[in-house]
Amino acid sequence: MNFDDPSSVGVTSHLLGVLNRGLENNGKQSGFRDVKNAAKRFKKDLGDLQLMQLLQNRFKLSHVSASVVDIVNYPWTAIYTTNYDNGLELAHQNNHSKFKAVNNLDDPSLIVNGTPIIHLHGYAEDWDLDSFEKSCVLDNDSYRSLAGLRDWLKRLRHDIERAEIVVFVGFSANDLHLEQVFFNVSGLKEKSFFINPIVSEPDLDMHAAQEDFGLPLYIGREQFSQIINTAIQEDLPVEPVLASFSRFKILPPSESVPSVHEIEDLFVWGRISESQIKRDLTQNKSDYHVLRREISELRDELDRPGRVVLVYGDICDGKSLIVKGAVSEISSSRPVFVLKHSYNDLVEETSNILSYYSNAVFVVENCFSVGDERLSKVVRLVSLSEGGLILSARSISTEAEIEKLKFLRNLEAFREIEIGGLQDDEAESLIKLLDQTAGWRSVRVLSHSDRMKFVIKDCEGVIPRVLLHLLNSEYVREKYKEEYNKTNYLNDSDREMLIAALLVSNLGLNAPLSFLSEVFEADLKFVLEELNSRTGGLRLLRIEGDRVQTVPSIGARNLLRNVIEDREIVNTTIKILERIAEDRHREDFEQHVFAQFMRYSILSSTVTNEKEINRFFDHISKIDHFRRMPLFWLQWHMAMCEQKSWLNAEKYLEMGYTAASAYEKHSEKKYKRKQLDDRKAKFLALTAIGKEKSGAELFRDFKEAIDTTGRLIRDSELTHHSFETLLDIAKALGDRAYVLLEGQLPVLLLKLDGLVVLARRRVDLVPSGYQRSHALQAMDQISPILEKLQKS
């Protein structure tokens, strides 16, 4: 590092000495013990230019040791450094290898030719007077003023997560912000090594700090370079490197019958025992969970090469258990890979796996949270191979993702499995399992026939409806409340981190550990460990691998609605949205969470207090990023409609149109106003009933609503929403027809009749499944309303 005194590890102590001597030599106050204060004084007394020139001169090398040249000769995916100097660049020049020096002001998404050498704290050779202040990190406080560093730290975490091996050479692990990255990385400790000088007695504090993240080795740089030279001579591994996917491992079946505790863990706490699932499958029993017919259906579909299967159903209806069951059986004869992350090279990784395992099966749960382009490319790649792909999603997501679903249904290899109601034998199994969880106490059905009637008739054989009774029972609610009370030991921010995990679970997702730790700038692992040590263990959530698992989604919603204060939920949601909005390079998961947390229907599923709902929208409306989004105003409009605040609802709907026009002017792209138009037609129908209007006003509004809905029904990309809006218009007309002036009703009925005839002709163009069934239900309800109006 071009220093005469190598005794202190790291650069800060040397830098402090350089700054103090520079001040002293120029007759200025010196002797600082904090590099931040020394740097501030230097800039104040001698100016930014002189500080920059001092650092550039000090951190410019003319030669590097042979060991460094050997070390960088290994084909590293990336090299990160907190040093300002050009030593790594010189080493690459000496062995004539391709590299690219990257400053922290550069775009983290850039793709370089050769090994990127990323200077997290700034690269001295790239500085000029304009960029110096923006790039040079002198202490931890610098991170707060250098916004771009956050994106580089995210890329660092991604690179570490994807790496097969991580090596720290001469790194002290004392950087606060880098420590947070390392704490957030899953699987770091098992694959990282610290190369330290050969010493007889290691520094105890440094050894302890390094042990938190990996294995300290006292072999010196020379010996490490010899290891590198040997490794370079060996053949590279043939097995595909996994980053986005992980290999599914077959667990042996449990040797014992599941205990009551294990069954309650599954139904109440959402903790899955893979070995018990395997036991049920092996013995063809439902001792632990309900063996569904969809398991064999899914398994049989995957026997066909290139098959892509979407499994979808309601919240908590067992999608994951069905997928796990099928995968457990498939994996005995074929390799199975489960998606953990959606990295930029997801498609390339899929291709590499298929090149090595031609019949590989891939699993992508909550598939619509993956970006459109990546998902479509993975689907097409697998459909043209000998492999298979299992996709899963909630019905509500399937219904919302019109474009993705249209693409899937156009593929010959695509099949859908909608999880249906329980058959009698499956209902029998569910009843026996719930007998062991105290799930019938609140339902008060005692006989076996009563329970069967409750499951098959009252709940229509749908597991989520049965679970709602179980998880909303007083017995379970008290258990949840008892667990949540343990969080009283936490400060507000740490408690919000746990609430955030439950909010993500309410979406049907498991939050990545890194996502929560980054949003709340805290180490969730540490928080949970501390809380568990004080309370004997928190069962509401736990860390499994790099994900945070919570109670089942229905249970999470129960907690959020009935136990946790609305104000805490709103504060947490705002914090998450603000944090994601700052991020210029969002991952697929973050983008999906961002879009979902903006939705009024998601907010209102957990928050019922109108004041808190209004505070939520009022708060984020102050942020330019949200104000520019047409769909933000649409969500606020929907909230105001729910509260029958008609003036505000109308104002915010108009703001949505204004934002759409601004988007078109800024991007020079056409904004699809279908959602806005549909809401406008619905709004006119709502206010026809909710507001006092004259006959002339009603005639005008009904005419506009019918015309707008007609345009939507004639659209080439039909959805069920316009059919439901047509029903709203018919209901409103039936309710307010008496207010219309003479001759106005026949005119409106003529227009409405014509539109209904057109709608019946086009209803088969609505995507099948959830959407078409809702469109058909709407059409069935319109007919009697129109007949009654015709008679009147």
mmCIF file with all atom_site columns, C-alpha atoms in Angstrom, residues 294-295 297-299 301-302 306-314 317-320 322-323 326 361-370 375 379 382-383 388-420 767-771:
data_model
loop_
_atom_site.group_PDB
_atom_site.id
_atom_site.type_symbol
_atom_site.label_atom_id
_atom_site.label_alt_id
_atom_site.label_comp_id
_atom_site.label_asym_id
_atom_site.label_entity_id
_atom_site.label_seq_id
_atom_site.pdbx_PDB_ins_code
_atom_site.Cartn_x
_atom_site.Cartn_y
_atom_site.Cartn_z
_atom_site.occupancy
_atom_site.B_iso_or_equiv
_atom_site.pdbx_formal_charge
_atom_site.auth_seq_id
_atom_site.auth_comp_id
_atom_site.auth_asym_id
_atom_site.auth_atom_id
_atom_site.pdbx_PDB_model_num
ATOM 1  C CA . GLU A 1 294 ? -53.076 -32.206 -7.749  1.00 0.00 ? 294 GLU A CA 1
ATOM 2  C CA . ILE A 1 295 ? -49.707 -33.680 -6.668  1.00 0.00 ? 295 ILE A CA 1
ATOM 3  C CA . GLU A 1 297 ? -51.561 -34.413 -11.721 1.00 0.00 ? 297 GLU A CA 1
ATOM 4  C CA . LEU A 1 298 ? -48.568 -32.071 -11.562 1.00 0.00 ? 298 LEU A CA 1
ATOM 5  C CA . ARG A 1 299 ? -46.080 -34.947 -11.486 1.00 0.00 ? 299 ARG A CA 1
ATOM 6  C CA . GLU A 1 301 ? -47.653 -33.342 -16.519 1.00 0.00 ? 301 GLU A CA 1
ATOM 7  C CA . LEU A 1 302 ? -43.907 -32.994 -15.887 1.00 0.00 ? 302 LEU A CA 1
ATOM 8  C CA . GLY A 1 306 ? -40.681 -29.152 -22.191 1.00 0.00 ? 306 GLY A CA 1
ATOM 9  C CA . ARG A 1 307 ? -43.854 -28.938 -20.110 1.00 0.00 ? 307 ARG A CA 1
ATOM 10 C CA . VAL A 1 308 ? -44.581 -25.637 -18.343 1.00 0.00 ? 308 VAL A CA 1
ATOM 11 C CA . VAL A 1 309 ? -47.241 -25.910 -15.615 1.00 0.00 ? 309 VAL A CA 1
ATOM 12 C CA . LEU A 1 310 ? -48.845 -23.078 -13.659 1.00 0.00 ? 310 LEU A CA 1
ATOM 13 C CA . VAL A 1 311 ? -50.321 -24.084 -10.294 1.00 0.00 ? 311 VAL A CA 1
ATOM 14 C CA . TYR A 1 312 ? -52.616 -21.418 -8.863  1.00 0.00 ? 312 TYR A CA 1
ATOM 15 C CA . GLY A 1 313 ? -55.242 -21.031 -6.175  1.00 0.00 ? 313 GLY A CA 1
ATOM 16 C CA . ASP A 1 314 ? -56.377 -18.912 -3.247  1.00 0.00 ? 314 ASP A CA 1
ATOM 17 C CA . ASP A 1 317 ? -54.778 -23.395 -0.167  1.00 0.00 ? 317 ASP A CA 1
ATOM 18 C CA . GLY A 1 318 ? -51.600 -25.487 -0.133  1.00 0.00 ? 318 GLY A CA 1
ATOM 19 C CA . LYS A 1 319 ? -49.831 -24.472 -3.370  1.00 0.00 ? 319 LYS A CA 1
ATOM 20 C CA . SER A 1 320 ? -46.393 -24.798 -1.782  1.00 0.00 ? 320 SER A CA 1
ATOM 21 C CA . ILE A 1 322 ? -48.497 -29.484 -3.606  1.00 0.00 ? 322 ILE A CA 1
ATOM 22 C CA . VAL A 1 323 ? -45.366 -28.257 -5.366  1.00 0.00 ? 323 VAL A CA 1
ATOM 23 C CA . ALA A 1 326 ? -44.558 -33.269 -6.683  1.00 0.00 ? 326 ALA A CA 1
ATOM 24 C CA . VAL A 1 361 ? -37.026 -29.399 -13.656 1.00 0.00 ? 361 VAL A CA 1
ATOM 25 C CA . PHE A 1 362 ? -37.215 -25.789 -12.455 1.00 0.00 ? 362 PHE A CA 1
ATOM 26 C CA . VAL A 1 363 ? -39.512 -24.419 -9.748  1.00 0.00 ? 363 VAL A CA 1
ATOM 27 C CA . VAL A 1 364 ? -40.527 -20.738 -9.676  1.00 0.00 ? 364 VAL A CA 1
ATOM 28 C CA . GLU A 1 365 ? -42.974 -20.003 -6.860  1.00 0.00 ? 365 GLU A CA 1
ATOM 29 C CA . ASN A 1 366 ? -44.845 -16.673 -6.852  1.00 0.00 ? 366 ASN A CA 1
ATOM 30 C CA . CYS A 1 367 ? -43.811 -16.539 -10.490 1.00 0.00 ? 367 CYS A CA 1
ATOM 31 C CA . PHE A 1 368 ? -45.416 -13.199 -11.295 1.00 0.00 ? 368 PHE A CA 1
ATOM 32 C CA . SER A 1 369 ? -43.003 -11.444 -8.947  1.00 0.00 ? 369 SER A CA 1
ATOM 33 C CA . VAL A 1 370 ? -40.283 -12.206 -11.529 1.00 0.00 ? 370 VAL A CA 1
ATOM 34 C CA . LEU A 1 375 ? -39.831 -14.929 -16.881 1.00 0.00 ? 375 LEU A CA 1
ATOM 35 C CA . VAL A 1 379 ? -40.403 -20.172 -19.943 1.00 0.00 ? 379 VAL A CA 1
ATOM 36 C CA . VAL A 1 382 ? -37.549 -24.627 -20.904 1.00 0.00 ? 382 VAL A CA 1
ATOM 37 C CA . SER A 1 383 ? -40.467 -25.227 -23.282 1.00 0.00 ? 383 SER A CA 1
ATOM 38 C CA . GLY A 1 388 ? -39.787 -28.925 -17.198 1.00 0.00 ? 388 GLY A CA 1
ATOM 39 C CA . LEU A 1 389 ? -40.955 -25.840 -15.324 1.00 0.00 ? 389 LEU A CA 1
ATOM 40 C CA . ILE A 1 390 ? -43.348 -25.501 -12.381 1.00 0.00 ? 390 ILE A CA 1
ATOM 41 C CA . LEU A 1 391 ? -44.803 -22.034 -11.832 1.00 0.00 ? 391 LEU A CA 1
ATOM 42 C CA . SER A 1 392 ? -47.055 -21.133 -8.913  1.00 0.00 ? 392 SER A CA 1
ATOM 43 C CA . ALA A 1 393 ? -49.068 -18.045 -8.007  1.00 0.00 ? 393 ALA A CA 1
ATOM 44 C CA . ARG A 1 394 ? -52.116 -16.882 -6.133  1.00 0.00 ? 394 ARG A CA 1
ATOM 45 C CA . SER A 1 395 ? -55.312 -16.634 -8.142  1.00 0.00 ? 395 SER A CA 1
ATOM 46 C CA . ILE A 1 396 ? -55.436 -12.884 -7.545  1.00 0.00 ? 396 ILE A CA 1
ATOM 47 C CA . SER A 1 397 ? -51.951 -12.498 -9.084  1.00 0.00 ? 397 SER A CA 1
ATOM 48 C CA . THR A 1 398 ? -52.894 -14.772 -11.971 1.00 0.00 ? 398 THR A CA 1
ATOM 49 C CA . GLU A 1 399 ? -55.956 -12.638 -12.590 1.00 0.00 ? 399 GLU A CA 1
ATOM 50 C CA . ALA A 1 400 ? -53.931 -9.410  -12.489 1.00 0.00 ? 400 ALA A CA 1
ATOM 51 C CA . GLU A 1 401 ? -51.052 -10.448 -14.764 1.00 0.00 ? 401 GLU A CA 1
ATOM 52 C CA . ILE A 1 402 ? -52.955 -10.366 -18.036 1.00 0.00 ? 402 ILE A CA 1
ATOM 53 C CA . GLU A 1 403 ? -49.972 -9.946  -20.350 1.00 0.00 ? 403 GLU A CA 1
ATOM 54 C CA . LYS A 1 404 ? -47.879 -12.701 -18.741 1.00 0.00 ? 404 LYS A CA 1
ATOM 55 C CA . LEU A 1 405 ? -50.822 -15.091 -18.717 1.00 0.00 ? 405 LEU A CA 1
ATOM 56 C CA . LYS A 1 406 ? -51.594 -14.367 -22.359 1.00 0.00 ? 406 LYS A CA 1
ATOM 57 C CA . PHE A 1 407 ? -48.008 -15.200 -23.303 1.00 0.00 ? 407 PHE A CA 1
ATOM 58 C CA . LEU A 1 408 ? -48.111 -18.471 -21.332 1.00 0.00 ? 408 LEU A CA 1
ATOM 59 C CA . ARG A 1 409 ? -51.423 -19.591 -22.816 1.00 0.00 ? 409 ARG A CA 1
ATOM 60 C CA . ASN A 1 410 ? -50.084 -19.099 -26.333 1.00 0.00 ? 410 ASN A CA 1
ATOM 61 C CA . LEU A 1 411 ? -47.431 -21.775 -25.689 1.00 0.00 ? 411 LEU A CA 1
ATOM 62 C CA . GLU A 1 412 ? -48.295 -25.295 -26.791 1.00 0.00 ? 412 GLU A CA 1
ATOM 63 C CA . ALA A 1 413 ? -46.298 -26.708 -23.848 1.00 0.00 ? 413 ALA A CA 1
ATOM 64 C CA . PHE A 1 414 ? -48.276 -24.740 -21.244 1.00 0.00 ? 414 PHE A CA 1
ATOM 65 C CA . ARG A 1 415 ? -50.779 -26.292 -18.830 1.00 0.00 ? 415 ARG A CA 1
ATOM 66 C CA . GLU A 1 416 ? -52.721 -24.896 -15.873 1.00 0.00 ? 416 GLU A CA 1
ATOM 67 C CA . ILE A 1 417 ? -53.679 -26.596 -12.625 1.00 0.00 ? 417 ILE A CA 1
ATOM 68 C CA . GLU A 1 418 ? -56.197 -24.633 -10.583 1.00 0.00 ? 418 GLU A CA 1
ATOM 69 C CA . ILE A 1 419 ? -56.393 -26.012 -7.055  1.00 0.00 ? 419 ILE A CA 1
ATOM 70 C CA . GLY A 1 420 ? -59.958 -27.120 -6.550  1.00 0.00 ? 420 GLY A CA 1
ATOM 71 C CA . PRO A 1 767 ? -58.933 -15.165 -20.372 1.00 0.00 ? 767 PRO A CA 1
ATOM 72 C CA . SER A 1 768 ? -60.298 -18.456 -19.054 1.00 0.00 ? 768 SER A CA 1
ATOM 73 C CA . GLY A 1 769 ? -60.325 -19.308 -15.367 1.00 0.00 ? 769 GLY A CA 1
ATOM 74 C CA . TYR A 1 770 ? -60.786 -16.665 -12.694 1.00 0.00 ? 770 TYR A CA 1
ATOM 75 C CA . GLN A 1 771 ? -61.377 -13.781 -15.116 1.00 0.00 ? 771 GLN A CA 1
#
